[in-house]
Every structure is written in C-alpha cells, then in structure tokens.
Coordinates of N, CA and C in Angstrom, one line a residue:
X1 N -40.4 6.4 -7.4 CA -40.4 5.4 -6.3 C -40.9 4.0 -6.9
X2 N -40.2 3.1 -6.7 CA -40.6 1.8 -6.7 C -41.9 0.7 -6.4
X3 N -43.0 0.6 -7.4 CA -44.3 0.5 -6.9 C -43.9 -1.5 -7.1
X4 N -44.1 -1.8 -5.7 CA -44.3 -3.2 -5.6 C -45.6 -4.1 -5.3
X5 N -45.9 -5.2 -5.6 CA -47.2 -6.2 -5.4 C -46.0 -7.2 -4.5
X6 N -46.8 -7.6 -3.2 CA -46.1 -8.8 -2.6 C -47.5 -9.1 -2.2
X7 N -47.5 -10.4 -2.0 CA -48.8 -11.6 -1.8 C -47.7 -12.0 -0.7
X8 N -49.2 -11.9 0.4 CA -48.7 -13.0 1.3 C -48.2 -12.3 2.8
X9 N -48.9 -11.0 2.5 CA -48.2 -9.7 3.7 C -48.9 -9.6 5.1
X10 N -49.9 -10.7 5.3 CA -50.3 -10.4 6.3 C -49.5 -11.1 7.6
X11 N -48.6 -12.1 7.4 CA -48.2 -12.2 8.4 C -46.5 -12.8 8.2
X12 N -45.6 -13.2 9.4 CA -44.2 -13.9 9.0 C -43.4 -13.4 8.1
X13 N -42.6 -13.8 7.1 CA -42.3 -13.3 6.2 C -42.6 -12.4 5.5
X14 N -44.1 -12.4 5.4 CA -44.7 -11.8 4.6 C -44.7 -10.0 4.9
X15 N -45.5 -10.1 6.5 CA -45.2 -9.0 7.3 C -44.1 -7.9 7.7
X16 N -42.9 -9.3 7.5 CA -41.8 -8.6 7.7 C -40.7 -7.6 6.1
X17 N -41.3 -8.5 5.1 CA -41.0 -7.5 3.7 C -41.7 -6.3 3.9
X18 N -42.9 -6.4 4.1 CA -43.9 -5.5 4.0 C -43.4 -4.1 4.9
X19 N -43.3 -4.6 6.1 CA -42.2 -3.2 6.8 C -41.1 -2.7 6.0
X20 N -40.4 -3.5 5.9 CA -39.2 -3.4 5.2 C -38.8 -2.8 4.2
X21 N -40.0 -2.6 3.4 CA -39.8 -2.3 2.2 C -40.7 -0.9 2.2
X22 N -41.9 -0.9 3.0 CA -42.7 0.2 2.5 C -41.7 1.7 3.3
X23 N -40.9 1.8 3.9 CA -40.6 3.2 3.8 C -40.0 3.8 2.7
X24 N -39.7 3.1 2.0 CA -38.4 3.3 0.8 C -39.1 2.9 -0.8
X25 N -40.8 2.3 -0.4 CA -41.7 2.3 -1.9 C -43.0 2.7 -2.1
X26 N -43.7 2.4 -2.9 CA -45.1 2.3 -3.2 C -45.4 0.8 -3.5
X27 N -45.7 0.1 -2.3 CA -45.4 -1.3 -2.0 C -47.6 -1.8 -1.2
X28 N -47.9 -2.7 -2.1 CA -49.6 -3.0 -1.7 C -49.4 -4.7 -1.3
X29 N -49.7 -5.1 -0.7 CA -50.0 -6.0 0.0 C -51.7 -7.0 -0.3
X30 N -51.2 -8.7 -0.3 CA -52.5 -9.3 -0.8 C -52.6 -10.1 0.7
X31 N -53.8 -10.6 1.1 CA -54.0 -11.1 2.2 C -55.6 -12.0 1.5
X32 N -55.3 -13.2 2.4 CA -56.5 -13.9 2.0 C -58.3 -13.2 2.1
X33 N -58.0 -12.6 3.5 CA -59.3 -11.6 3.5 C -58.6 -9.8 3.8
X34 N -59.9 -9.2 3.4 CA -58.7 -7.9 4.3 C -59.2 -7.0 5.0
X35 N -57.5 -6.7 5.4 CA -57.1 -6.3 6.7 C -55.9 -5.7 6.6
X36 N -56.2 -4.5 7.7 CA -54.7 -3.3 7.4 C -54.6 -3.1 6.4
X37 N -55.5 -2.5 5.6 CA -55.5 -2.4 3.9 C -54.7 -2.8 3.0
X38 N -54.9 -4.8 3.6 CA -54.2 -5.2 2.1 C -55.1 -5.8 1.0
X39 N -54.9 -6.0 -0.2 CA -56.3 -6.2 -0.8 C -56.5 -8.0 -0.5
X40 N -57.8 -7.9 -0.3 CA -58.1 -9.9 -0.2 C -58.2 -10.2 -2.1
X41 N -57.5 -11.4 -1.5 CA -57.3 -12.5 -2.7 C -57.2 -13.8 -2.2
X42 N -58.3 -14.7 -2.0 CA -58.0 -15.9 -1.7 C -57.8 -16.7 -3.0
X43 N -56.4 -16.8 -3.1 CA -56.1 -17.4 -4.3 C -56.3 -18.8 -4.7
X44 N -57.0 -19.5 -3.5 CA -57.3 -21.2 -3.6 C -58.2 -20.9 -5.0
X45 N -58.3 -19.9 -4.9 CA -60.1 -19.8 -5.8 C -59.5 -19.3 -7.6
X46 N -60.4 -19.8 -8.8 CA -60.2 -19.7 -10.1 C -60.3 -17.9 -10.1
X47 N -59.4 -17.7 -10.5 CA -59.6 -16.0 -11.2 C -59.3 -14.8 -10.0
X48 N -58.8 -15.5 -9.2 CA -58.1 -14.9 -7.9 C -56.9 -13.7 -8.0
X49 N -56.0 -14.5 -8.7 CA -54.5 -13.8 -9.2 C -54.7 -12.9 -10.0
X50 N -55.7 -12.9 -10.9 CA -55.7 -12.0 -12.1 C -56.9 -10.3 -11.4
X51 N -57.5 -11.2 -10.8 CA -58.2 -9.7 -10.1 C -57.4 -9.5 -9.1
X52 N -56.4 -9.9 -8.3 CA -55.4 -9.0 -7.4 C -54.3 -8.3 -8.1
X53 N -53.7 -8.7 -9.4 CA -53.3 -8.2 -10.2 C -53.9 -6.9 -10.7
X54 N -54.9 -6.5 -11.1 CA -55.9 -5.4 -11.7 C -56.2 -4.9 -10.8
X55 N -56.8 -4.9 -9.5 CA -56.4 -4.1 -7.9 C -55.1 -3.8 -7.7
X56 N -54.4 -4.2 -7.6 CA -52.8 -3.4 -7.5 C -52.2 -2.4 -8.6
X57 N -52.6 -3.0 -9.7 CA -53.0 -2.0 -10.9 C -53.2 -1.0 -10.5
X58 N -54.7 -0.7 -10.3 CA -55.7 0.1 -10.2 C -54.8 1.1 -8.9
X59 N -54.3 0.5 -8.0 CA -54.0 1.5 -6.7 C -52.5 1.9 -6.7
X60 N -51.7 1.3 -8.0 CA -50.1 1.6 -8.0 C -50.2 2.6 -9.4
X61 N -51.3 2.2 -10.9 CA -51.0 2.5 -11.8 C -49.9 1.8 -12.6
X62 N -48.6 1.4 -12.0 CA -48.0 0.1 -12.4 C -47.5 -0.2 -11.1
X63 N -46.6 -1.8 -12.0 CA -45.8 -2.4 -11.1 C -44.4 -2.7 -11.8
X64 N -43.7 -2.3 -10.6 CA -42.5 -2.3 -10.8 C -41.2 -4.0 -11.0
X65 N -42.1 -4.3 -9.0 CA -41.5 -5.8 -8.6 C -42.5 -6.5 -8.0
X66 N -42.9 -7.7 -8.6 CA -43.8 -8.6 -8.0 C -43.1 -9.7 -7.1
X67 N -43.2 -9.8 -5.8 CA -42.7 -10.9 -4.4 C -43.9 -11.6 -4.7
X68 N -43.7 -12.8 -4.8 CA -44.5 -14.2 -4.3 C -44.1 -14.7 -3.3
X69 N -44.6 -14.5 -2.3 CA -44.7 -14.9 -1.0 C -45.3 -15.6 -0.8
X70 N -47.0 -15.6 -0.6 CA -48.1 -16.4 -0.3 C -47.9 -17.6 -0.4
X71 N -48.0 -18.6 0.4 CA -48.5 -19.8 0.5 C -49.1 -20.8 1.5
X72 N -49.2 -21.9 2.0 CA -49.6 -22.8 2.7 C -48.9 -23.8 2.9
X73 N -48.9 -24.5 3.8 CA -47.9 -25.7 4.5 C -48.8 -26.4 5.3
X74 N -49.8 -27.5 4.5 CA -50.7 -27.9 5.2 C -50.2 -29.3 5.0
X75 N -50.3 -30.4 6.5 CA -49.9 -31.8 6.0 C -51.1 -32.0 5.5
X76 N -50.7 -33.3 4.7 CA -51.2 -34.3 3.9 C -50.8 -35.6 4.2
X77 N -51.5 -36.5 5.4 CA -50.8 -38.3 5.2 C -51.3 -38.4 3.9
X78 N -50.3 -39.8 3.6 CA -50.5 -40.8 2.5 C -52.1 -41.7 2.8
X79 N -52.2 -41.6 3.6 CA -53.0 -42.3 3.7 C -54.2 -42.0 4.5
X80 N -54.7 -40.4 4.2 CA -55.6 -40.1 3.7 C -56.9 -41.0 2.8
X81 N -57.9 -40.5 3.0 CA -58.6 -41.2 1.6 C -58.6 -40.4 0.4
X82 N -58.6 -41.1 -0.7 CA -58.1 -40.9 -2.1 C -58.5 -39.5 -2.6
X83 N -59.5 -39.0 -2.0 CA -60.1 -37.4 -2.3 C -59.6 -36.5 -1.4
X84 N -59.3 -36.9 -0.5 CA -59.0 -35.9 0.6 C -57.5 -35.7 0.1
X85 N -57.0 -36.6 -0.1 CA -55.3 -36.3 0.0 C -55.3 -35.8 -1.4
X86 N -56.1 -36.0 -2.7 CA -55.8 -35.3 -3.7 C -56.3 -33.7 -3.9
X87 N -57.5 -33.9 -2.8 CA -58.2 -32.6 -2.6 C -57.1 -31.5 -1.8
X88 N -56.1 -32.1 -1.2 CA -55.1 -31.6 -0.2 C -53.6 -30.9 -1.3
X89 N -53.5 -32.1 -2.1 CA -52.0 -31.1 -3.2 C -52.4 -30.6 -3.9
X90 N -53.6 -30.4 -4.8 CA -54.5 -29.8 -5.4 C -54.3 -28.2 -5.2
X91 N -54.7 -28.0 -3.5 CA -55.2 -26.6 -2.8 C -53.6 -26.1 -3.0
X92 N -52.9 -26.9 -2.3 CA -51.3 -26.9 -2.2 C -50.6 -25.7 -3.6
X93 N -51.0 -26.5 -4.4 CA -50.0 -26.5 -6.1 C -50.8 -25.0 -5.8
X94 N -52.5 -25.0 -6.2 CA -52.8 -23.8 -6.5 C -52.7 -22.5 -6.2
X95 N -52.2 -22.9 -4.5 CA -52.0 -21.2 -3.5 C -50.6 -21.3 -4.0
X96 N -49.5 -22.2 -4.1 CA -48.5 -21.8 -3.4 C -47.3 -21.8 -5.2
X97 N -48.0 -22.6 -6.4 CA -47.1 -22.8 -7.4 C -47.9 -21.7 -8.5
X98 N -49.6 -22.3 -8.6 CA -50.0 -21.7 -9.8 C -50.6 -20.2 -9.9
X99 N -50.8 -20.1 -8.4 CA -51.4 -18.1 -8.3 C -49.9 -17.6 -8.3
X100 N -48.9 -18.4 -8.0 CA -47.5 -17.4 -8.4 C -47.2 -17.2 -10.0
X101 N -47.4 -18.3 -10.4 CA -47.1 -18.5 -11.9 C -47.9 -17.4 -12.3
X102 N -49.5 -17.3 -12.6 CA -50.2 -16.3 -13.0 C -49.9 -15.1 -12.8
X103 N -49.1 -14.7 -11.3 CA -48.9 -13.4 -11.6 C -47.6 -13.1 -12.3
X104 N -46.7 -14.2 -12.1 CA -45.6 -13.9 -13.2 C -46.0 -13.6 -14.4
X105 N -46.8 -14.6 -14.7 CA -47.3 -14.1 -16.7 C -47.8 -12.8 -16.9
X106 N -48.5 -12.3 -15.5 CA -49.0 -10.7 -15.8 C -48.2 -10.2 -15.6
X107 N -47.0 -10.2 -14.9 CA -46.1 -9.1 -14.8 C -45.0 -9.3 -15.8
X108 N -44.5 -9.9 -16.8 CA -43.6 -10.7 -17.5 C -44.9 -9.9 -18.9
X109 N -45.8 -9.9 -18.7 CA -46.6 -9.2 -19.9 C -46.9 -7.7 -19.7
X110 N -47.0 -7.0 -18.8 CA -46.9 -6.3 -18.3 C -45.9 -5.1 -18.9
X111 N -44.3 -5.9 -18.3 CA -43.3 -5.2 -18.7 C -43.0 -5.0 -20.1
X112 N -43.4 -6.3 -20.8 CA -42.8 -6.3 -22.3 C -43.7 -5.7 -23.2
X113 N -45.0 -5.2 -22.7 CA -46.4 -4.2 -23.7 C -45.7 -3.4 -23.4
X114 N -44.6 -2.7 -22.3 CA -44.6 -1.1 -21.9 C -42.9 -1.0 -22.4
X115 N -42.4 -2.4 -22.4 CA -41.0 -2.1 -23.0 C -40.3 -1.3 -21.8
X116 N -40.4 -1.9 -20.5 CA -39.7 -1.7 -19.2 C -39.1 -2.5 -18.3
X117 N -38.3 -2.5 -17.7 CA -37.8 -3.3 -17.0 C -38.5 -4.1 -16.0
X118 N -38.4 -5.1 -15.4 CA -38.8 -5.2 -14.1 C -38.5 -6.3 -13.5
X119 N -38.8 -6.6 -12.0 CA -38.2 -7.9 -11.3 C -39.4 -8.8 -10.3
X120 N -38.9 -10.0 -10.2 CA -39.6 -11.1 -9.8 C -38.9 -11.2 -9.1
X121 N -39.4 -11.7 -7.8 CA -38.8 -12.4 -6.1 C -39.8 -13.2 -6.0
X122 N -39.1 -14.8 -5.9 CA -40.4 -16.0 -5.4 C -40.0 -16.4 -4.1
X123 N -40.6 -16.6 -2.9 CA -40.2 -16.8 -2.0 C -40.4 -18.3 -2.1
X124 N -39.5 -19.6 -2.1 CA -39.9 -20.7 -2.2 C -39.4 -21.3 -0.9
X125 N -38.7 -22.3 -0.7 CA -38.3 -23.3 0.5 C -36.9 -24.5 0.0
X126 N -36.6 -24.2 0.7 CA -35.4 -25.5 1.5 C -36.1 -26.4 0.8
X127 N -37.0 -26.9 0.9 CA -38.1 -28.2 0.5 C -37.4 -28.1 -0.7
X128 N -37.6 -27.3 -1.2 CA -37.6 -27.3 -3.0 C -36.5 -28.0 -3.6
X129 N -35.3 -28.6 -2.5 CA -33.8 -29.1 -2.8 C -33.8 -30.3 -1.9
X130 N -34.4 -30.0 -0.3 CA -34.0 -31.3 0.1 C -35.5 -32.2 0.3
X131 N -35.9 -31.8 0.0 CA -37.4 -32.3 0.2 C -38.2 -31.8 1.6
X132 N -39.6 -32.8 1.7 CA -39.6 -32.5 3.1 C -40.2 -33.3 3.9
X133 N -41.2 -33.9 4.7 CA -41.4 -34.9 5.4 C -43.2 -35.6 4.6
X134 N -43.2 -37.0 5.5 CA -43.6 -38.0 4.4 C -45.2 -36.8 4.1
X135 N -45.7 -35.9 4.7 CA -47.0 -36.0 4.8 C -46.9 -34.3 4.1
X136 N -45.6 -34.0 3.4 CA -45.8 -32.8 2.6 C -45.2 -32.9 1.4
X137 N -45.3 -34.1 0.9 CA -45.2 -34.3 -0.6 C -45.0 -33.1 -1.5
X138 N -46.8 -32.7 -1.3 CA -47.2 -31.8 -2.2 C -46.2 -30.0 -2.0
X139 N -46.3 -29.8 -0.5 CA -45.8 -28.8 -0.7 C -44.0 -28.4 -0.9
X140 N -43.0 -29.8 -1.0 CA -42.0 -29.6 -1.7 C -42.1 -29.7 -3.4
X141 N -43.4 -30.1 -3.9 CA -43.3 -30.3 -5.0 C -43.4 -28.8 -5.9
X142 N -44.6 -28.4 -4.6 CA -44.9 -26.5 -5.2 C -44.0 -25.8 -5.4
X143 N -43.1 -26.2 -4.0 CA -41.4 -25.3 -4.3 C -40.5 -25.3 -4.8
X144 N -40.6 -26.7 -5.1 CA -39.5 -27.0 -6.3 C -40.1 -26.4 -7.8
X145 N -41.3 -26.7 -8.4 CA -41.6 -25.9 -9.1 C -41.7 -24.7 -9.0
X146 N -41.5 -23.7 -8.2 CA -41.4 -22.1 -7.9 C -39.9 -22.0 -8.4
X147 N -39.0 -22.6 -8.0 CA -37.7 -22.6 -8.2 C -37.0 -22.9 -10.0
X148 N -37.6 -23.3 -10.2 CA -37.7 -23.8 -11.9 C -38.1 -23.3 -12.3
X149 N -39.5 -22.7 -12.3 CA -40.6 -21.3 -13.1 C -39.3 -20.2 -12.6
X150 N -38.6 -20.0 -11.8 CA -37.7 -18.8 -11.6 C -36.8 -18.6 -12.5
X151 N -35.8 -19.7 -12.6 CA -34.8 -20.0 -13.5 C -35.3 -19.7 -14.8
X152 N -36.6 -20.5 -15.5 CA -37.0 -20.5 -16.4 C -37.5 -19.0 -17.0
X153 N -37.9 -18.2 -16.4 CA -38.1 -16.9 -16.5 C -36.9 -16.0 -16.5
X154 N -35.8 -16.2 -15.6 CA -34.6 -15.6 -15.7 C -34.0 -15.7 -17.3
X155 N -33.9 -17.2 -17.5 CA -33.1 -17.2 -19.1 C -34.2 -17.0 -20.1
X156 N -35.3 -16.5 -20.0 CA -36.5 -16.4 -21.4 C -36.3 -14.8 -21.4
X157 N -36.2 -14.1 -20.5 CA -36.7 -12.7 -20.0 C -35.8 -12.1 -19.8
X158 N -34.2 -12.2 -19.9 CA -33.0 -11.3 -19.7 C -33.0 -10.5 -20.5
X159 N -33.2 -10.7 -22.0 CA -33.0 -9.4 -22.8 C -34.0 -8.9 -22.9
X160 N -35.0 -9.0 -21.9 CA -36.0 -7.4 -21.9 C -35.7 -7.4 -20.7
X161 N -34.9 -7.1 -19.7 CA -34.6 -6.4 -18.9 C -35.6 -6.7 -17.4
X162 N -35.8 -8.0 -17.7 CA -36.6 -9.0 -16.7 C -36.3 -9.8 -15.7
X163 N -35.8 -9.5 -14.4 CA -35.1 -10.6 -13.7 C -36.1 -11.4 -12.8
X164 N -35.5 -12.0 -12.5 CA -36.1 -13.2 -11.5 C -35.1 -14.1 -10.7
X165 N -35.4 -13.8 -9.8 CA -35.4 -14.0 -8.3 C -36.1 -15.7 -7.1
X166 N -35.3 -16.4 -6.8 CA -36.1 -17.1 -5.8 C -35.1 -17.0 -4.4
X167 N -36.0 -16.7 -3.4 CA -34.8 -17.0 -2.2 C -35.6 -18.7 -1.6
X168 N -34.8 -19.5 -0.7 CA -35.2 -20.5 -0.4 C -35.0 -20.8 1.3
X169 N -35.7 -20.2 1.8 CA -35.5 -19.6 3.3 C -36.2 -21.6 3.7
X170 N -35.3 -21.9 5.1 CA -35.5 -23.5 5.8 C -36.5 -23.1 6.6
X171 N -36.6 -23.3 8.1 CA -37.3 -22.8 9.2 C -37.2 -21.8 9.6
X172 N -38.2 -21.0 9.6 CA -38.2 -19.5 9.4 C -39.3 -19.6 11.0
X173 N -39.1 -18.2 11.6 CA -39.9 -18.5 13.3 C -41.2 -17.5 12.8
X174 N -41.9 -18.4 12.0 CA -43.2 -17.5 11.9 C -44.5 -18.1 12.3
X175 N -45.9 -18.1 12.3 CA -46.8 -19.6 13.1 C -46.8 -20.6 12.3
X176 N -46.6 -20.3 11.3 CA -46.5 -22.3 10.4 C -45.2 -22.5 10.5
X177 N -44.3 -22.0 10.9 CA -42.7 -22.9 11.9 C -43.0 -23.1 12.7
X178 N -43.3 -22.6 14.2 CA -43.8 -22.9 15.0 C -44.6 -24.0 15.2
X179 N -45.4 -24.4 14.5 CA -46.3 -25.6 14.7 C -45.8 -26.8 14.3
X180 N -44.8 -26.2 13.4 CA -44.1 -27.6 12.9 C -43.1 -28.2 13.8
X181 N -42.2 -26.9 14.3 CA -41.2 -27.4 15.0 C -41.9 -28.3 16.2
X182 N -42.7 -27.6 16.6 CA -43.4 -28.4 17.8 C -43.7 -29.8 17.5
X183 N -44.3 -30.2 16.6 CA -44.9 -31.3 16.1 C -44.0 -32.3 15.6
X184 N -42.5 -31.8 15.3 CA -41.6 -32.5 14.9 C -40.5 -32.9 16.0
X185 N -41.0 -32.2 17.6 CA -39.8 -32.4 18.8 C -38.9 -31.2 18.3
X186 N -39.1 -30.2 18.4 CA -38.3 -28.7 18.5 C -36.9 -29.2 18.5
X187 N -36.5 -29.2 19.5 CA -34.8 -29.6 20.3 C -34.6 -30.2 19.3
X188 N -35.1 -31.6 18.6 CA -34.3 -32.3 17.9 C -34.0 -31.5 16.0
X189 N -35.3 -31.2 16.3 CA -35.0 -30.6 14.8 C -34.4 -29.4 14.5
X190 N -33.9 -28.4 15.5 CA -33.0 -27.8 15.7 C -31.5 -28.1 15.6
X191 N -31.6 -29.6 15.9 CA -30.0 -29.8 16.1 C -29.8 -29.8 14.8
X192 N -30.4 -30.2 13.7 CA -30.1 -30.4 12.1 C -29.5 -29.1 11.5
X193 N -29.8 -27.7 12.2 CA -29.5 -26.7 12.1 C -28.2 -26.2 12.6
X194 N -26.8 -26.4 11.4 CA -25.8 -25.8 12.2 C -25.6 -24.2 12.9
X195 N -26.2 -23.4 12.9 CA -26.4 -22.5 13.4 C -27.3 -22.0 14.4
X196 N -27.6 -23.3 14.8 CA -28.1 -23.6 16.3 C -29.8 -22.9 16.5
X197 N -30.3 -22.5 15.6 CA -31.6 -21.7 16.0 C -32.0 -21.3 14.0
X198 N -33.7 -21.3 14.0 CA -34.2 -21.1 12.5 C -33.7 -19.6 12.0
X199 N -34.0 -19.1 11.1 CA -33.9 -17.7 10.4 C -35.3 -17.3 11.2
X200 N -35.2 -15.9 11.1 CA -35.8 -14.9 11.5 C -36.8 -14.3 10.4
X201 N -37.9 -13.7 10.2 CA -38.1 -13.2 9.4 C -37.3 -12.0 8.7
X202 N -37.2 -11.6 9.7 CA -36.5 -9.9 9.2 C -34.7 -10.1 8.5
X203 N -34.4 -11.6 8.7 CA -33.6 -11.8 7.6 C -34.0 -12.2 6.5
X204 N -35.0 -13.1 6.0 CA -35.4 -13.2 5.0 C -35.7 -12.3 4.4
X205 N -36.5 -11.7 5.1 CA -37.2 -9.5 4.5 C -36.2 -8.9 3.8
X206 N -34.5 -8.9 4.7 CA -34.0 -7.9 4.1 C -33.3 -8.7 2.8
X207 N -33.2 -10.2 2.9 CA -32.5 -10.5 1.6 C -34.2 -10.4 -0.1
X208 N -35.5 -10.5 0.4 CA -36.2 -10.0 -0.5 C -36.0 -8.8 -1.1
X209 N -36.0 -7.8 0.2 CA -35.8 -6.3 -0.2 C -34.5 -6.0 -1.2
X210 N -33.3 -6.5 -0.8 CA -31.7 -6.4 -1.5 C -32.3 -6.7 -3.2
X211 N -32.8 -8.1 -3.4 CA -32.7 -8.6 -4.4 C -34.5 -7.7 -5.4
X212 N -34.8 -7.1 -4.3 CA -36.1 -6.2 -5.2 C -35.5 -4.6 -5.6
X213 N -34.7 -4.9 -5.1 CA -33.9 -3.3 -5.5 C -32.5 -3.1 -5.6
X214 N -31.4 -4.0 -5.2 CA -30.1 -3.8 -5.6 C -29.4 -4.6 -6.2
X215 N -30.1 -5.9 -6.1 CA -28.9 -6.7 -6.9 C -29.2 -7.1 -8.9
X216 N -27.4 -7.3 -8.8 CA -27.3 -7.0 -10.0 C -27.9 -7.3 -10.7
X217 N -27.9 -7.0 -11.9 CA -28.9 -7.5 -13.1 C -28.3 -9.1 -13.5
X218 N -26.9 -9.2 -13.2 CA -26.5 -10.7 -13.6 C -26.5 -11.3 -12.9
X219 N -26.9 -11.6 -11.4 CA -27.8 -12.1 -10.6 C -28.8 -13.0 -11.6
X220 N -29.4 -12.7 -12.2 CA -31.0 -12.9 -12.5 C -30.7 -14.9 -12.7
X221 N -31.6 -15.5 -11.9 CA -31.6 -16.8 -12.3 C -31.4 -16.9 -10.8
X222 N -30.9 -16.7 -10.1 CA -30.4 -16.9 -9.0 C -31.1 -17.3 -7.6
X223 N -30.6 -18.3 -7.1 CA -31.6 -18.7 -6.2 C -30.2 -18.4 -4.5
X224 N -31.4 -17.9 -3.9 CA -30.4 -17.6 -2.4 C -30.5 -18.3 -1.1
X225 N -30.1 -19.4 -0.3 CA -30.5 -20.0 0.6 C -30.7 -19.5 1.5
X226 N -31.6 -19.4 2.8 CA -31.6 -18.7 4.3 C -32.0 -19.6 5.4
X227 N -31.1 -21.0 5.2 CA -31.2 -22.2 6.3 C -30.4 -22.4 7.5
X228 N -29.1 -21.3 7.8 CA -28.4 -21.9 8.7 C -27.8 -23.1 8.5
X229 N -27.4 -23.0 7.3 CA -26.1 -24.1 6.7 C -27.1 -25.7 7.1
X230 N -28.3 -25.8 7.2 CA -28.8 -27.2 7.2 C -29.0 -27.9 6.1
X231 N -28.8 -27.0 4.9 CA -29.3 -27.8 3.9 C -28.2 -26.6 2.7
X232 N -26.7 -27.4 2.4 CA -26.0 -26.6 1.4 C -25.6 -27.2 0.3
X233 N -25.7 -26.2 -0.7 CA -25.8 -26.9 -2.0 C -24.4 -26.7 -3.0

C-alpha cells in the first residue's frame, strides 16, 4: 500500500485529499495543532518540517508520496508599516514556499539513500501565473515559487525515478475562498469565471489523488490547472 504525508489535511482541499485518498492508502495528515489524529506542525516555526517529516516516519516507516498542500492566504496592504508588511510575506514564503521546499529535500533524500522511487504533488495557485490582488504580493510570489521548485525537481530527479507534480487550482469553495469572494463582491468575481461557479474541493482531491498514484511517469514536470477556464495558459 501506498504510504503518503499530505500537509495541510485539516480542512478544504486539504480535507478533501485526505478522504480521498485514505481508503486506497497509508496516508498521515499535518495540521497546525492536532486533531482527528493528524500530527501538529505549525510550520511558521524553525524546525517544523523536519520534525513532521520524522513523525510520519516514525508512523508510516516510509514514504511513498509527499502532497504540499499547507498554506495561508493572508492580505498584506502596501501600506502597512514597514515591519508589519515584511513581518506579513515573511510568515507567507515560510508556511506556504519554504516548509514545502524542506520537505521536498527530505523526501528527494529519502528516495535516493533507499534507491526508490517516489512522487511529489505541490498544491500551488492560479496566482502563481496570473498573479493576484494588490494586498497578496507575497502569496503569488510563494506560488509561483512552488511552481518552479516543481519543474526544477521534475528535470534534476527523473532518472531516479522521482516525479513531481504541481496542480494550480483558482477559487476553490473552501473558508479562505469564501472570505475572499465575499470581500471581493462574489457575483462579480464569479463573472471572471467562464464556468460560472469556483472548483470544488473534491475536484481538486481527485486530480491530487490521479497524479499521486496514476499518472504517467512522463508527466513529471507538469503542472495542471483547476480554474474554470479563468485563467488559460
């Protein structure tokens, strides 16, 4: 059976892999605190990733496929004062670009001490291509960098049998959509969506799950959109 680590399982997207996946694996879940026995890792914090890594360890024995899910969508005005708004992309980069990066390197080291295969799924954003509004700088910058560390991992890591994965899901109906759409006039920012309404979680889930367990190995590099044609490339 397929032993997976996904960060980021306590709720939305996150939630919805986590059903998805666990009848069919040996699949552990990270949550900021815990609950429903997923292990806490508040990864804002130094040395976070590397002990949620060594706990999933510890409770899988290995890992197969690591999902980066986890992250945050906090605004940030520009004009902020000079600490707060740096103190703001800071937290940003850390949850959502560099506790992913870290676990990549463990699992990317992982595979190649044991001389086994294995796969990466980053869950990034729409942001990561079209950007995103004036007061989330930081968190299209995180995604766009998830999106690049993916690629970049795809062509370093093919001939050990290493893929990598990003999907780039737009408005997704989980509570940080929700608050946004509201905040942004709902109706309107729907209209931008030709398919008249956001993604669902449980579509994003099943395109994680496909690409954690069926798709092909020449795939690897690949990034998958889930916006309702609002943003095509």
């Amino acid at each position: 059976m397929t032993n997976i680590l996904l960060t980021g399982a306590s709720r939305g997207i996150g939630a919805a892999i986590m059903t998805t996946l666990s009848p069919t694996t040996s699949i552990v879940g990270q949550a900021t605190r815990a609950i429903d026995g997923l292990i806490p890792a508040d990864l804002d914090q130094p040395g976070a990733a590397q002990a949620l890594w060594h706990a999933a360890m510890e409770r899988l024995g290995s890992i197969d496929v690591l999902i980066n899910n986890a992250g945050v969508f906090e605004a940030n005005p520009i004009d902020s004062n000079d600490e707060d708004w740096l103190a703001g992309w800071e937290r940003t980069m850390r949850i959502n670009l560099t506790a992913s990066a870290e676990l990549c390197r463990l699992a990317v080291r992982h595979w190649q001490s044991r001389g086994v295969p294995g796969r990466i799924v980053n869950v990034a954003s729409r942001a990561a291509y079209r950007g995103d509004s004036p007061a989330h700088w930081h968190y299209a910058a995180s995604k766009s960098g998830m999106v690049a560390m993916t690629k970049t991992i795809a062509r370093a890591y093919a001939k050990d049998e290493i893929l990598a994965f990003a999907i780039c899901p737009g408005f997704t109906m989980t509570g940080m959509a929700d608050e946004y759409l509201a905040s942004r006039g709902g109706d309107k920012l729907l209209a931008d969506i030709p398919l008249g309404r956001v993604a669902m979680p449980e579509e994003v889930a099943e395109m994680a799950r496909w690409l954690a367990l069926e798709a092909p190995a020449s795939m690897t590099g690949a990034v998958l959109d889930v916006n309702g044609a609002s943003y095509v490339r």
